[in-house]
């Protein structure tokens, strides 16, 4: 009797559920493919009601114990064939964004990142044949592997970065099938290609990103000039993202301000720019930088801080890294190079500039004493001078600056990483 009653009750419930299903086929299910668990729901009932396989429902929601779901829990409802709806897939997959290049489809983007085209199509809600415009964001899984290399004419393999942070330096690596007259442009400036091998087939170039360059997508043009003088080049989009830079106001004392007339400031800038716009033939910098000052003296003002000065024309951001240290503290060369400037300047004080080759220069300002002279070859760890408070400085410190093709970039990046990777062995 009891059993018959419960069976009857069960039939009644099923009938009721069917009825509800017929009247409100998408009861509690929203457009994004979600379903909110109601009192009395079971996974089996939900699966049956919505016409999806029970195991697909369990898999889509990564449910460990199918007997335990709670009221109010939002379930992802897979499609009838078990595949996930687009929105639900994006909601359950940690995703990132990459940028399409000229001529890309979702399938070519998938190929570049070694992804399943069907997955990329699903994440972006479009067929994998969909054409994309350069710079168009494409949703990909968060843990994508770096792009596979691409080719262009006699350039057999090209590795470009997809994203660089303001004030930091990216690299592009080029492998060619024969020695080429390579060309490259970034943010209106030509790139300097540096050989990685003696056969002329492997090169790289630094991509120095100005600390004030507006975040956005910029074209990185890479190519070569053929023996007939024809330019073969293509642009790859690189996303410049915002750096973690603070803001600071610098008040200059009146006696220092009096010396820093616009003429003096401009003449000094022309002097140093004239030095670091040179390109000497050999890159001497091969290993990560050594610290230019003992670890006992931490950063007092980092690279990139946006600044306003009470003196005009000094600049609008901090072009180097400051380490506060007592006057007389030793300053070391971080990498090999040739001293190309060692003289007193009005703004920079007693200043030393080292040429590391191929358009890479480092600068050391405000010294109390310089221990090198122009033309000297220095090795990493050689003493350049002593910390001081000369020039436009409000206390004894070392200002350390890195210029790549004239652009001030964060020198601290290269305490952690080598200037380039040896791609000739891959
Ligand atoms: Zn500084």
GROMACS .gro file of C-alpha atoms in nm, residues 55-63 76-78 82 84 92:
model
   15
   55UNK     CA    1   2.687   1.312  -1.789
   56UNK     CA    2   2.731   1.628  -1.999
   57UNK     CA    3   2.554   1.828  -1.728
   58UNK     CA    4   2.784   1.679  -1.463
   59UNK     CA    5   3.096   1.745  -1.675
   60UNK     CA    6   2.997   2.100  -1.769
   61UNK     CA    7   2.967   2.192  -1.403
   62UNK     CA    8   3.263   1.984  -1.277
   63UNK     CA    9   3.029   1.822  -1.023
   76UNK     CA   10   2.570   2.559  -1.680
   77UNK     CA   11   2.334   2.383  -1.921
   78UNK     CA   12   2.519   2.224  -2.211
   82UNK     CA   13   2.669   1.783  -2.480
   84UNK     CA   14   2.888   2.390  -2.405
   92UNK     CA   15   3.395   2.844  -1.708
   0.00000   0.00000   0.00000
